[in-house]
Amino acid sequence: MRHIITWCSLVFIILSASSNAKDLELQEITFRETPQELYLELKSSTQFPLEFSNKSEFDLIAKKLGMSPDDLIQQLILLARLNLESNVNSDTKSDDAITLIKQLRIVATTPLDKAVITMLDGRLNARKNQDYTYAISQYNDALNKISSDLSLQATLFRFSIHEHLSGLYRMALQPSPNLTHLNRYREIAYQLRNDYFIALAELELGRYYNRRNEPAKSLQYYTEAFRVGNRINYPGIKAHAQLNLARTYRDLEQWDEALKHAHDATTSFQTFDQGSYTAEALTVIAMIYAGKKEWNKAIDYYLNAQQVNERLGNEIGQGLNSHNIAEAYLNLNNGPAALAAIAKANSIFIAKNVTHYLVYNEALYTEILIKQAMWLEAIEHAKKSLILATEKNLTDQKLEALKYLSMSYRKVGDLNAAIEIVDQIIELSDGINAVEQDDSESSGLTEQKLKFDLSLLQTKVNEQKTALNDNKLMTILLLCSAIIIVIVLLVTISRSQKIIRAQRDYKQQYLLEPISQLNGFRACILRLQNDKLSETSTFALLKIEALTHSDTQMGLTESAKIIQSFINELSQLLTADIYVIKPGQFACYFNHAINAHDLLSTIEGYVAKTTLFNPVIPSFNREKKLSRIYIGHINMPLLANPDISISAELHFETAQYAIAAAMTQTDNTYVSIKTLNFAPATIFSAPLYLNLTQALKRGIIKVDSNQIIAEESWPR
């Protein structure tokens, strides 16, 4: 049981340590990726500035903030580091850094914290006073203080120290220690097994060899940085990789690719609001145009970079851009503009005491003055350039300065001085061993270029393959979608056609009388609706007793045949459209006027000679009772006023009213209704039968019949 508890405790400690390690590494990545956001967050969480004069007061502040004193110390250290970063925007960050360093000295107790304070002091002097010698000394002192500390926190601190030391030695123009610290920087990154840190280290080594004009090695490290950077999801790393790829393409004079990567990097840095890197990317674009001898475009981008540096207060960056602008104006033969730009750069470098930039600036200053035939001024600046080059043991710069001096002395007529300078040039040249570049190095560069070009081609081929596969997949998907759409469309059209046919069939069935399947009541109403009631026409309802029960006496099939034959013959005889209302009752529509008497006579004559060929049903002429005929007759329009509209249904019901009265008689009877000219429209409204009966009594409508219709015979 005790072993199990011990094992569980060990697992918990390991998991906790692993989680803490990830948090520390993530903090360092956040420091580099989003420094401004981290800065604002730390200012809020620590409620900076804090006021305390001893450790006890500090502990009380930590307690009020809800954190341990050690956690608060680490947050203040991180805040101090951020105040010394160029890509953090704050008007008071220099003063804040001084305050934080002073306060941290009060509360720092561990060797690691004290080492960090030492480093911060050196970094502050380097940024504020450009005192790189003092900064290097402080950084090395910080390294010594944590030499025996193997914790992750100390390892990450060493990682940052070697990064900064390499940059300090670079600015101090000491390439050997610069490379030493870069290699140590890279070793720690691989020791941490963190792809983000590995990509950073590979990028820095690529930059080192790029500055050393060793493109083969530079290309090797940049390629590795780009490869590792593509494995991680940190856009800042990718942006830096793009920026350095732009530089590589620029050095290889592959201008289009260089511009593409430089513009991409600029866009990325602008998105992250990293002003210093934005200025650097804009400067690279300008240098690409300078490499293409497109000096006006180069000046435009140098000026854009200059604006960013001015906004950031980066005076060194302003000086470098002024130097580059002066070179561009020199190539455009714009002497006054070149002189103004180089003078601005010189004043900045002198004020900041950055002699490693000033030595090159004095040389360009001299060249511009010579171009303007300002010989005395050229001698003055050439001497300054020679002194600086001698101090820094820069042989090429010494030769350039001596060349300018020799030319200037000859132009002012001081031949003795010119001869003396020539002797120095000869002596310096003799001391230089003319070492030709090793063929293996040349072949190595060629091989690296070929490998790089091959890698680019393979990447493009892979991209094209991916794009082709995507296009094929998209084509297949579109084709499948089109087939599905066509199928759905065909099914929809087929269903629509079926629905249309069904609707058409339904409309036809809707108009038919169910038993005989001939035009019925609804067809009759439709005919009355379509009629031009302003024209004279006649409508009549006809009832023949012999056919009243034909559907049951003869069966539906036989009855339908007899009724169809009957209607066909009668419609031809009467020149009318005939509709089956129900068994034995029919509606007749005439396009002309026909009086009820003539209509009855014609039907009687037809019925008298018509025989039903069914032994069950007597013939029309066999039994008088079965031969009775009733007609309800109306002339249309019912009202003379064309502005008054009466519905088809009211016309039909009026005819029903007439035939209802006729059917009260024992002999063949017709009843015809006709309205007088002064009849109001209100008589043709509900209840219709009551209104018509009252109109009859009042004499508003006229009734004609072959029988005497008693008052009680009228329907109510």
XYZ file of C-alpha atoms in Angstrom:
716
model
C 0.000 0.000 0.000
C 2.850 2.341 0.881
C 4.494 1.648 -2.521
C 1.266 2.482 -4.304
C 0.965 5.790 -2.452
C 4.599 6.602 -3.230
C 4.121 5.741 -6.897
C 0.966 7.882 -7.151
C 2.757 10.792 -5.488
C 5.641 10.453 -7.937
C 3.254 10.456 -10.908
C 1.526 13.571 -9.535
C 4.861 15.362 -9.111
C 5.942 14.413 -12.636
C 2.637 15.610 -14.127
C 2.820 18.848 -12.140
C 6.410 19.424 -13.271
C 5.433 18.722 -16.872
C 2.544 21.185 -16.654
C 4.800 23.823 -15.089
C 7.402 23.297 -17.823
C 4.771 23.835 -20.520
C 3.560 26.995 -18.772
C 7.080 28.446 -18.599
C 7.793 27.669 -22.254
C 4.410 29.063 -23.298
C 5.169 32.233 -21.346
C 8.433 32.701 -23.275
C 6.618 32.129 -26.567
C 3.900 34.619 -25.605
C 6.660 37.090 -24.675
C 7.924 36.926 -28.254
C 4.628 36.511 -30.120
C 2.296 39.006 -28.426
C 4.464 41.235 -26.230
C 2.057 44.197 -26.203
C -0.897 42.101 -25.006
C 1.263 40.427 -22.352
C 2.562 43.825 -21.261
C -0.950 45.218 -20.754
C -2.052 42.052 -18.956
C 0.896 42.204 -16.537
C 0.362 45.901 -15.818
C -3.234 45.074 -14.920
C -2.503 41.980 -12.805
C 0.354 43.611 -10.855
C -1.389 47.010 -10.633
C 1.927 48.609 -11.562
C 3.359 50.993 -10.403
C 3.757 49.593 -6.900
C 5.021 51.506 -3.886
C 7.127 49.680 -1.270
C 10.473 50.201 0.457
C 11.168 46.789 1.999
C 10.380 43.094 1.690
C 7.591 43.162 4.285
C 5.678 45.868 2.463
C 6.126 43.942 -0.777
C 4.728 40.760 0.812
C 1.635 42.682 1.943
C 1.102 43.992 -1.576
C 1.388 40.447 -2.977
C -1.182 39.226 -0.455
C -3.600 42.005 -1.429
C -3.157 41.056 -5.091
C -3.979 37.431 -4.247
C -0.618 35.923 -5.207
C 2.547 34.695 -3.541
C 5.545 37.072 -3.260
C 7.584 34.829 -5.573
C 4.862 34.885 -8.246
C 4.691 38.680 -8.020
C 8.487 38.908 -8.387
C 8.372 36.770 -11.546
C 5.608 38.949 -12.998
C 7.569 42.124 -12.271
C 10.687 40.588 -13.884
C 8.672 39.773 -16.978
C 7.210 43.293 -16.993
C 10.710 44.783 -16.737
C 11.885 42.667 -19.678
C 8.901 43.821 -21.728
C 9.663 47.484 -20.981
C 13.060 46.930 -22.612
C 11.594 45.449 -25.816
C 11.440 47.655 -28.918
C 8.109 46.186 -30.080
C 6.281 47.210 -26.880
C 4.595 50.606 -27.089
C 4.648 52.745 -23.949
C 5.618 56.381 -23.455
C 7.074 55.621 -20.010
C 8.655 52.238 -20.600
C 12.252 53.444 -20.098
C 11.409 55.075 -16.753
C 9.263 52.069 -15.798
C 12.186 49.726 -16.484
C 14.472 51.776 -14.194
C 11.817 51.739 -11.459
C 11.265 47.989 -11.756
C 14.995 47.197 -11.620
C 15.382 49.289 -8.455
C 12.391 47.632 -6.783
C 13.466 44.123 -7.794
C 16.838 44.681 -6.116
C 14.933 45.158 -2.835
C 13.001 41.868 -3.000
C 15.214 39.507 -5.052
C 16.736 36.730 -2.935
C 17.502 33.752 -5.184
C 20.642 33.601 -7.385
C 18.425 33.298 -10.470
C 16.434 36.437 -9.647
C 19.638 38.350 -8.927
C 21.114 37.140 -12.216
C 18.025 38.392 -14.036
C 18.394 41.829 -12.419
C 22.034 41.938 -13.543
C 20.947 41.111 -17.076
C 18.207 43.765 -16.984
C 20.725 46.388 -15.869
C 23.005 45.544 -18.790
C 20.121 45.548 -21.297
C 18.907 48.919 -20.005
C 22.354 50.482 -20.548
C 22.635 48.938 -23.997
C 19.264 50.339 -25.080
C 19.545 53.715 -23.382
C 23.246 54.578 -23.784
C 24.396 52.048 -26.414
C 26.998 50.920 -23.879
C 27.453 47.460 -25.359
C 30.712 46.722 -23.521
C 29.056 47.209 -20.141
C 26.014 45.212 -21.259
C 28.197 42.284 -22.369
C 29.962 42.324 -19.010
C 26.640 42.255 -17.137
C 25.281 39.417 -19.279
C 28.364 37.294 -18.678
C 28.128 38.041 -14.953
C 24.490 36.857 -15.016
C 25.553 33.627 -16.756
C 28.168 32.954 -14.058
C 25.598 33.411 -11.275
C 23.420 30.575 -12.616
C 26.162 28.266 -13.890
C 25.130 25.475 -11.483
C 21.356 25.962 -11.767
C 19.879 23.245 -14.011
C 16.217 24.123 -13.525
C 13.963 24.787 -16.513
C 13.544 28.411 -15.478
C 17.331 28.878 -15.450
C 17.661 27.062 -18.792
C 15.102 29.372 -20.389
C 16.945 32.346 -18.915
C 20.238 31.105 -20.396
C 18.421 30.698 -23.731
C 17.487 34.418 -23.657
C 20.974 35.493 -22.449
C 22.762 33.732 -25.318
C 20.243 35.260 -27.736
C 20.977 38.772 -26.428
C 24.733 38.250 -26.167
C 24.922 37.159 -29.796
C 23.152 40.401 -30.753
C 25.451 42.523 -28.568
C 28.590 40.987 -30.071
C 27.109 41.488 -33.535
C 26.616 45.217 -32.878
C 30.118 45.355 -31.427
C 31.394 43.815 -34.706
C 32.860 40.755 -32.991
C 31.751 37.843 -35.193
C 33.514 35.006 -33.344
C 31.804 35.419 -29.946
C 28.617 36.266 -31.856
C 28.711 32.819 -33.504
C 29.696 31.099 -30.243
C 26.623 32.383 -28.442
C 24.382 31.620 -31.426
C 25.531 28.000 -31.415
C 24.899 27.788 -27.652
C 21.502 29.388 -28.244
C 20.710 26.672 -30.801
C 21.964 23.868 -28.511
C 19.601 24.940 -25.712
C 16.673 25.098 -28.177
C 17.265 21.480 -29.207
C 17.819 20.547 -25.540
C 14.351 21.942 -24.766
C 12.913 20.053 -27.779
C 10.650 22.968 -28.544
C 10.031 23.591 -32.255
C 9.330 27.271 -31.657
C 12.729 27.830 -30.001
C 14.449 25.662 -32.627
C 12.978 27.767 -35.430
C 14.146 30.946 -33.664
C 17.700 29.623 -33.305
C 17.854 28.461 -36.935
C 16.655 31.887 -38.055
C 19.352 33.669 -36.032
C 22.116 31.474 -37.425
C 20.765 32.110 -40.925
C 20.945 35.849 -40.263
C 24.525 35.520 -38.999
C 25.754 33.806 -42.164
C 23.709 36.165 -44.294
C 25.551 39.123 -42.730
C 28.834 37.265 -43.253
C 27.977 37.012 -46.945
C 27.924 33.230 -46.808
C 24.678 32.519 -48.610
C 25.247 28.757 -48.759
C 25.219 28.361 -44.983
C 22.614 31.078 -44.564
C 20.333 29.229 -46.969
C 20.832 25.996 -45.019
C 19.639 27.519 -41.727
C 16.795 29.555 -43.252
C 15.479 26.483 -45.019
C 15.498 24.525 -41.759
C 13.813 27.400 -39.917
C 11.112 27.579 -42.567
C 10.606 23.801 -42.433
C 10.304 23.732 -38.646
C 8.202 26.903 -38.637
C 5.610 25.273 -40.891
C 5.106 22.553 -38.261
C 3.889 24.994 -35.630
C 0.963 27.349 -35.455
C 2.751 30.581 -34.616
C 2.333 33.214 -37.346
C 5.158 35.348 -35.935
C 7.716 32.635 -36.673
C 6.338 32.223 -40.185
C 6.517 35.969 -40.726
C 10.180 36.042 -39.689
C 10.875 33.068 -41.929
C 9.227 34.927 -44.814
C 11.300 38.017 -44.088
C 14.552 36.067 -44.154
C 13.531 34.101 -47.212
C 12.995 37.488 -48.851
C 16.564 38.404 -47.935
C 17.825 35.079 -49.313
C 15.981 35.522 -52.598
C 17.296 39.078 -52.754
C 20.886 37.867 -52.370
C 20.233 35.234 -55.051
C 18.748 38.009 -57.249
C 15.424 36.213 -57.550
C 13.552 39.477 -57.316
C 9.943 38.356 -57.813
C 10.119 35.715 -55.102
C 11.971 38.119 -52.826
C 9.276 40.779 -53.212
C 6.485 38.249 -52.652
C 7.931 37.019 -49.347
C 8.845 40.544 -48.207
C 5.330 41.847 -48.833
C 3.822 38.814 -47.063
C 6.093 39.420 -44.084
C 5.158 43.124 -44.009
C 1.453 42.273 -44.001
C 1.947 39.759 -41.192
C 3.939 42.163 -39.009
C 1.348 44.898 -39.560
C -1.353 42.452 -38.490
C 0.556 41.681 -35.279
C 1.226 45.418 -34.784
C 4.965 44.725 -34.547
C 6.266 48.081 -35.722
C 10.004 47.429 -35.545
C 9.713 44.302 -37.711
C 7.348 46.112 -40.072
C 10.044 48.747 -40.577
C 12.614 46.008 -41.144
C 10.413 44.284 -43.746
C 9.794 47.592 -45.545
C 13.554 48.166 -45.567
C 14.086 44.746 -47.171
C 11.574 45.644 -49.914
C 13.464 48.892 -50.474
C 16.782 47.003 -50.694
C 15.276 44.614 -53.256
C 14.332 47.571 -55.458
C 17.799 48.995 -54.864
C 19.243 45.683 -56.047
C 17.129 46.047 -59.184
C 18.440 49.618 -59.587
C 14.891 50.947 -59.225
C 16.031 53.748 -56.935
C 12.814 55.793 -56.834
C 10.801 52.799 -55.619
C 13.560 52.010 -53.137
C 13.343 55.557 -51.722
C 9.549 55.244 -51.353
C 9.884 52.135 -49.186
C 12.853 53.556 -47.229
C 10.650 56.554 -46.396
C 7.785 54.247 -45.339
C 10.179 52.408 -43.024
C 11.419 55.773 -41.769
C 7.877 56.799 -40.785
C 7.438 53.598 -38.771
C 10.773 54.128 -36.989
C 9.868 57.743 -36.202
C 6.553 56.611 -34.703
C 8.397 54.040 -32.578
C 11.105 56.488 -31.581
C 13.753 54.137 -32.999
C 16.576 56.600 -33.700
C 19.092 53.951 -34.774
C 16.563 52.686 -37.337
C 16.072 56.255 -38.544
C 19.815 56.620 -38.960
C 20.111 53.415 -40.982
C 17.228 54.427 -43.241
C 18.750 57.866 -43.762
C 22.017 56.152 -44.741
C 20.168 53.984 -47.288
C 18.203 56.966 -48.639
C 21.469 58.869 -49.111
C 22.882 55.947 -51.126
C 19.742 55.911 -53.329
C 19.923 59.663 -53.982
C 23.630 59.278 -54.794
C 22.755 56.763 -57.501
C 20.074 59.141 -58.811
C 22.728 61.933 -59.009
C 20.706 64.029 -56.557
C 23.640 65.432 -54.572
C 21.791 67.876 -52.282
C 19.226 65.263 -51.197
C 22.001 62.706 -50.647
C 23.971 65.164 -48.506
C 20.916 66.034 -46.379
C 20.136 62.355 -45.740
C 23.744 61.328 -44.947
C 24.192 64.317 -42.592
C 21.056 63.258 -40.668
C 22.349 59.688 -40.391
C 25.769 60.938 -39.221
C 24.296 63.139 -36.500
C 22.214 60.210 -35.159
C 25.169 57.772 -35.110
C 27.443 60.329 -33.431
C 24.805 61.185 -30.819
C 24.216 57.507 -30.078
C 27.971 56.711 -30.283
C 27.363 53.723 -32.550
C 30.774 53.633 -34.201
C 30.103 50.301 -35.933
C 27.528 52.115 -38.117
C 29.412 55.415 -38.189
C 32.465 53.904 -39.900
C 30.386 52.950 -42.947
C 28.378 56.152 -42.826
C 31.544 58.295 -42.900
C 32.740 56.363 -45.945
C 29.465 56.994 -47.814
C 29.539 60.628 -46.645
C 32.987 60.965 -48.196
C 31.849 59.394 -51.477
C 28.904 61.817 -51.723
C 31.160 64.802 -51.016
C 33.617 63.654 -53.704
C 30.709 63.361 -56.163
C 29.873 66.991 -55.319
C 33.556 68.034 -55.689
C 33.623 69.170 -52.053
C 37.232 68.086 -51.574
C 38.121 69.622 -48.218
C 34.964 68.223 -46.579
C 35.696 64.875 -48.244
C 39.212 64.838 -46.687
C 37.713 65.562 -43.242
C 35.200 62.686 -43.365
C 37.637 60.277 -45.040
C 40.037 60.794 -42.118
C 37.230 60.041 -39.653
C 36.341 56.904 -41.568
C 40.022 55.830 -41.589
C 40.360 56.314 -37.824
C 37.246 54.267 -37.095
C 38.233 51.520 -39.540
C 41.713 51.336 -37.952
C 40.186 51.096 -34.449
C 37.944 48.239 -35.538
C 40.580 46.610 -37.769
C 38.343 46.748 -40.849
C 40.818 46.346 -43.701
C 38.364 46.904 -46.537
C 37.071 50.107 -44.950
C 40.674 51.329 -44.391
C 41.474 50.787 -48.073
C 38.283 52.608 -49.101
C 39.058 55.572 -46.818
C 42.688 55.733 -48.092
C 41.449 55.678 -51.694
C 39.114 58.614 -51.024
C 41.915 60.530 -49.255
C 44.343 59.977 -52.115
C 41.818 61.243 -54.649
C 40.865 64.265 -52.565
C 44.497 65.279 -51.875
C 45.270 65.144 -55.595
C 42.255 67.329 -56.368
C 43.322 70.014 -53.853
C 46.900 69.877 -55.137
C 48.538 68.370 -52.039
C 50.629 65.854 -53.972
C 52.953 64.988 -51.060
C 50.014 63.971 -48.905
C 48.550 62.063 -51.850
C 51.830 60.167 -52.384
C 52.016 59.352 -48.665
C 48.497 57.943 -48.778
C 49.346 55.888 -51.879
C 52.320 54.390 -50.013
C 49.964 53.392 -47.176
C 47.618 51.784 -49.709
C 50.495 49.784 -51.214
C 51.718 48.703 -47.779
C 48.221 47.649 -46.686
C 47.614 45.808 -49.945
C 50.889 43.913 -49.677
C 49.924 42.789 -46.192
C 46.704 41.226 -47.429
C 47.024 37.642 -48.538
C 45.125 37.247 -51.745
C 43.316 34.094 -50.832
C 41.168 32.857 -53.633
C 37.912 31.371 -52.671
C 38.107 27.636 -52.238
C 36.618 25.719 -55.136
C 34.901 23.437 -52.684
C 33.216 26.429 -51.056
C 32.169 27.710 -54.458
C 30.864 24.302 -55.410
C 29.192 24.109 -51.995
C 27.412 27.383 -52.685
C 26.397 26.159 -56.129
C 25.186 22.900 -54.643
C 23.192 24.735 -51.984
C 21.649 26.989 -54.626
C 20.771 24.000 -56.767
C 19.301 22.202 -53.765
C 17.337 25.291 -52.887
C 16.066 25.682 -56.465
C 15.212 21.967 -56.523
C 13.402 22.333 -53.231
C 11.435 25.262 -54.660
C 10.565 23.300 -57.777
C 9.505 20.297 -55.713
C 7.400 22.556 -53.524
C 5.753 24.101 -56.575
C 5.180 20.656 -58.107
C 3.640 19.442 -54.859
C 1.478 22.552 -54.689
C 0.402 21.998 -58.297
C -0.334 18.338 -57.568
C -2.365 19.334 -54.534
C -4.170 21.973 -56.553
C -4.769 19.464 -59.366
C -6.111 16.882 -56.922
C -8.293 19.550 -55.347
C -9.524 20.546 -58.796
C -10.236 16.913 -59.677
C -12.097 16.427 -56.420
C -13.996 19.649 -56.991
C -14.812 18.594 -60.566
C -16.071 15.205 -59.371
C -18.130 16.859 -56.651
C -19.542 19.362 -59.131
C -20.287 16.584 -61.618
C -21.998 14.497 -58.946
C -23.903 17.559 -57.810
C -24.916 18.285 -61.406
C -26.085 14.678 -61.898
C -28.050 14.805 -58.647
C -29.546 18.153 -59.642
C -30.492 16.794 -63.087
C -32.049 13.681 -61.519
C -33.940 15.780 -58.988
C -34.976 18.135 -61.776
C -36.188 15.261 -63.962
C -38.057 13.694 -61.046
C -39.535 17.082 -60.194
C -40.563 17.687 -63.814
C -42.050 14.210 -64.034
C -43.962 14.730 -60.803
C -45.011 18.187 -61.915
C -46.300 16.784 -65.207
C -48.180 14.088 -63.334
C -49.641 16.711 -61.022
C -50.568 18.895 -63.989
C -52.196 15.935 -65.750
C -53.966 14.960 -62.543
C -55.169 18.530 -62.091
C -56.340 18.631 -65.701
C -58.123 15.292 -65.284
C -59.584 16.467 -62.007
C -60.852 19.661 -63.618
C -62.449 17.605 -66.380
C -63.969 15.190 -63.860
C -65.067 18.117 -61.740
C -67.241 19.383 -64.603
C -68.883 16.000 -65.305
C -72.052 14.543 -63.864
C -70.969 11.499 -61.792
C -73.394 8.896 -63.199
C -73.496 9.662 -66.919
C -70.008 11.216 -67.049
C -71.433 13.975 -69.251
C -71.179 17.726 -68.682
C -73.029 18.381 -65.441
C -74.023 21.103 -63.024
C -70.513 22.638 -62.598
C -69.997 22.764 -66.360
C -73.366 24.481 -66.641
C -72.425 27.114 -64.029
C -69.063 27.654 -65.783
C -70.931 28.180 -69.071
C -73.219 30.743 -67.458
C -70.199 32.552 -65.936
C -68.466 32.795 -69.304
C -71.615 34.017 -71.032
C -71.818 37.575 -72.234
C -74.990 38.406 -70.403
C -75.371 41.629 -72.268
C -76.216 39.585 -75.372
C -79.611 37.921 -75.831
C -79.659 34.235 -74.883
C -81.967 31.680 -73.263
C -81.561 29.282 -70.370
C -83.989 26.509 -69.471
C -84.215 23.608 -67.060
C -85.897 20.529 -68.549
C -87.364 17.566 -66.644
C -88.511 14.345 -68.357
C -90.261 11.959 -66.006
C -89.379 8.853 -68.051
C -85.687 9.349 -67.333
C -85.972 10.204 -63.646
C -85.114 6.687 -62.456
C -83.208 5.470 -65.514
C -79.999 4.947 -63.500
C -81.585 2.310 -61.267
C -84.028 0.863 -63.790
C -81.456 0.341 -66.539
C -78.192 0.328 -64.563
C -75.454 2.893 -64.754
C -73.822 1.618 -67.936
C -76.996 1.272 -70.022
C -78.470 4.430 -68.583
C -75.345 6.403 -69.514
C -75.599 5.185 -73.115
C -79.291 6.115 -73.382
C -78.760 9.546 -71.784
C -75.770 10.291 -74.022
C -77.741 9.349 -77.130
C -80.702 11.373 -75.912
C -78.597 14.489 -75.282
C -76.751 14.244 -78.589
C -79.973 14.044 -80.582
C -81.790 16.706 -78.562
C -78.861 19.183 -78.654
C -78.715 18.904 -82.432
C -82.467 19.328 -82.663
C -82.542 22.361 -80.377
C -79.164 23.862 -81.362
C -78.309 24.151 -77.676
C -75.713 23.077 -75.114
C -77.297 20.487 -72.798
C -76.031 19.586 -69.326
C -77.050 16.703 -67.050
C -78.111 18.095 -63.684
C -79.397 14.809 -62.245
C -81.268 11.783 -63.645
C -84.220 13.057 -65.759
C -83.288 16.745 -65.323
C -81.258 18.702 -67.862
C -80.115 22.299 -68.406
C -80.320 23.829 -71.880
C -78.318 26.872 -72.875
C -79.194 28.692 -76.106
C -77.092 31.338 -77.793
C -80.254 32.790 -79.224
C -83.735 33.700 -78.008
C -86.313 30.928 -78.034
C -89.737 31.135 -76.387
C -90.887 28.514 -73.930
C -93.878 27.430 -76.024
C -91.751 26.558 -79.054
C -89.245 24.800 -76.810
C -91.972 22.608 -75.277
C -93.451 21.787 -78.665
C -90.102 20.700 -80.062
C -89.361 18.493 -77.061
C -92.853 16.943 -77.120
C -92.443 16.081 -80.788
C -89.058 14.501 -80.128
C -90.260 12.498 -77.114
C -93.378 11.301 -78.936
C -91.343 9.453 -81.555
C -88.490 8.293 -79.266
C -88.480 4.762 -77.910
C -86.290 3.346 -75.133
C -85.058 -0.082 -76.118
C -85.357 -1.688 -72.735
C -88.305 -3.946 -71.877
C -88.246 -2.827 -68.259
C -88.748 0.848 -69.106
C -91.923 1.828 -71.005
C -91.481 3.918 -74.114
C -92.160 7.619 -73.898
C -95.161 7.181 -76.163
C -96.492 4.136 -74.325
C -97.596 5.721 -71.037
C -98.790 9.253 -70.798
C -97.678 9.625 -67.187
C -94.110 8.737 -68.035
C -94.114 11.191 -70.912
C -94.620 14.326 -68.831
C -92.285 17.226 -69.604
C -91.629 20.245 -67.399
C -89.662 23.350 -68.416
C -88.374 26.265 -66.360
C -87.503 29.025 -68.804
C -85.732 32.412 -68.470
C -84.580 34.939 -70.995
C -81.196 36.506 -70.407
C -80.112 38.941 -69.297
C -82.560 38.955 -66.449
C -82.084 42.716 -65.956
C -81.813 45.193 -68.791
C -79.269 47.356 -66.947
C -75.807 46.092 -68.057
C -74.137 47.634 -64.991
C -75.968 45.247 -62.657
C -74.332 41.836 -62.380
C -76.244 38.706 -61.392
C -74.259 35.571 -60.652
C -74.513 32.352 -62.641
C -75.879 30.573 -59.579
C -78.769 33.073 -59.272
C -79.632 32.559 -62.938
C -79.722 28.821 -62.342
C -81.860 29.155 -59.194
C -84.289 31.428 -61.036
C -84.768 28.687 -63.642
C -85.205 26.223 -60.756
C -87.956 28.451 -59.332
C -89.755 28.340 -62.675
C -89.520 24.548 -63.134
C -90.591 24.018 -59.523
C -93.858 25.804 -60.324
C -94.246 23.813 -63.568
C -93.821 20.484 -61.782
C -96.965 21.142 -59.722
C -99.069 20.536 -62.864
C -100.379 17.207 -64.192
C -99.741 17.905 -67.871
C -96.718 19.022 -69.860
C -95.975 22.468 -68.552
C -93.572 25.291 -69.106
C -93.112 28.329 -66.921
C -91.200 31.310 -68.297
C -90.046 34.216 -66.141
C -89.215 37.632 -67.502
C -88.358 40.788 -65.552
C -89.832 44.146 -66.438
C -87.600 47.098 -67.241
C -88.247 48.799 -63.907
C -87.540 45.669 -61.801
C -84.965 46.302 -59.063
C -81.880 44.145 -58.663
C -82.819 43.336 -55.072
C -85.339 40.703 -56.185
C -82.367 38.525 -57.234
C -80.912 38.195 -53.747
C -81.273 35.761 -50.856
C -83.781 34.412 -49.997
C -84.375 34.187 -53.751
C -87.623 32.173 -53.790
C -89.324 34.517 -51.290
C -88.190 37.627 -53.173
C -89.382 36.194 -56.531
C -92.789 35.259 -55.072
C -93.258 38.759 -53.650
C -92.148 40.271 -56.965
C -94.828 38.172 -58.730
C -97.490 39.494 -56.376
C -96.342 43.062 -56.957
C -96.216 42.566 -60.732
C -92.510 43.361 -61.000
C -91.778 40.189 -62.979
C -93.881 38.648 -65.755
C -94.691 34.918 -65.872
C -95.834 33.053 -68.978
C -97.121 29.429 -68.917
C -99.299 27.062 -70.959
C -101.145 26.207 -67.740
C -102.915 28.260 -65.134
C -100.554 28.414 -62.162
C -102.373 28.953 -58.891
C -100.812 31.188 -56.273
C -100.234 28.269 -53.896
C -98.284 26.448 -56.626
C -95.403 28.865 -56.496
C -92.499 27.678 -54.331
C -91.775 29.558 -51.129
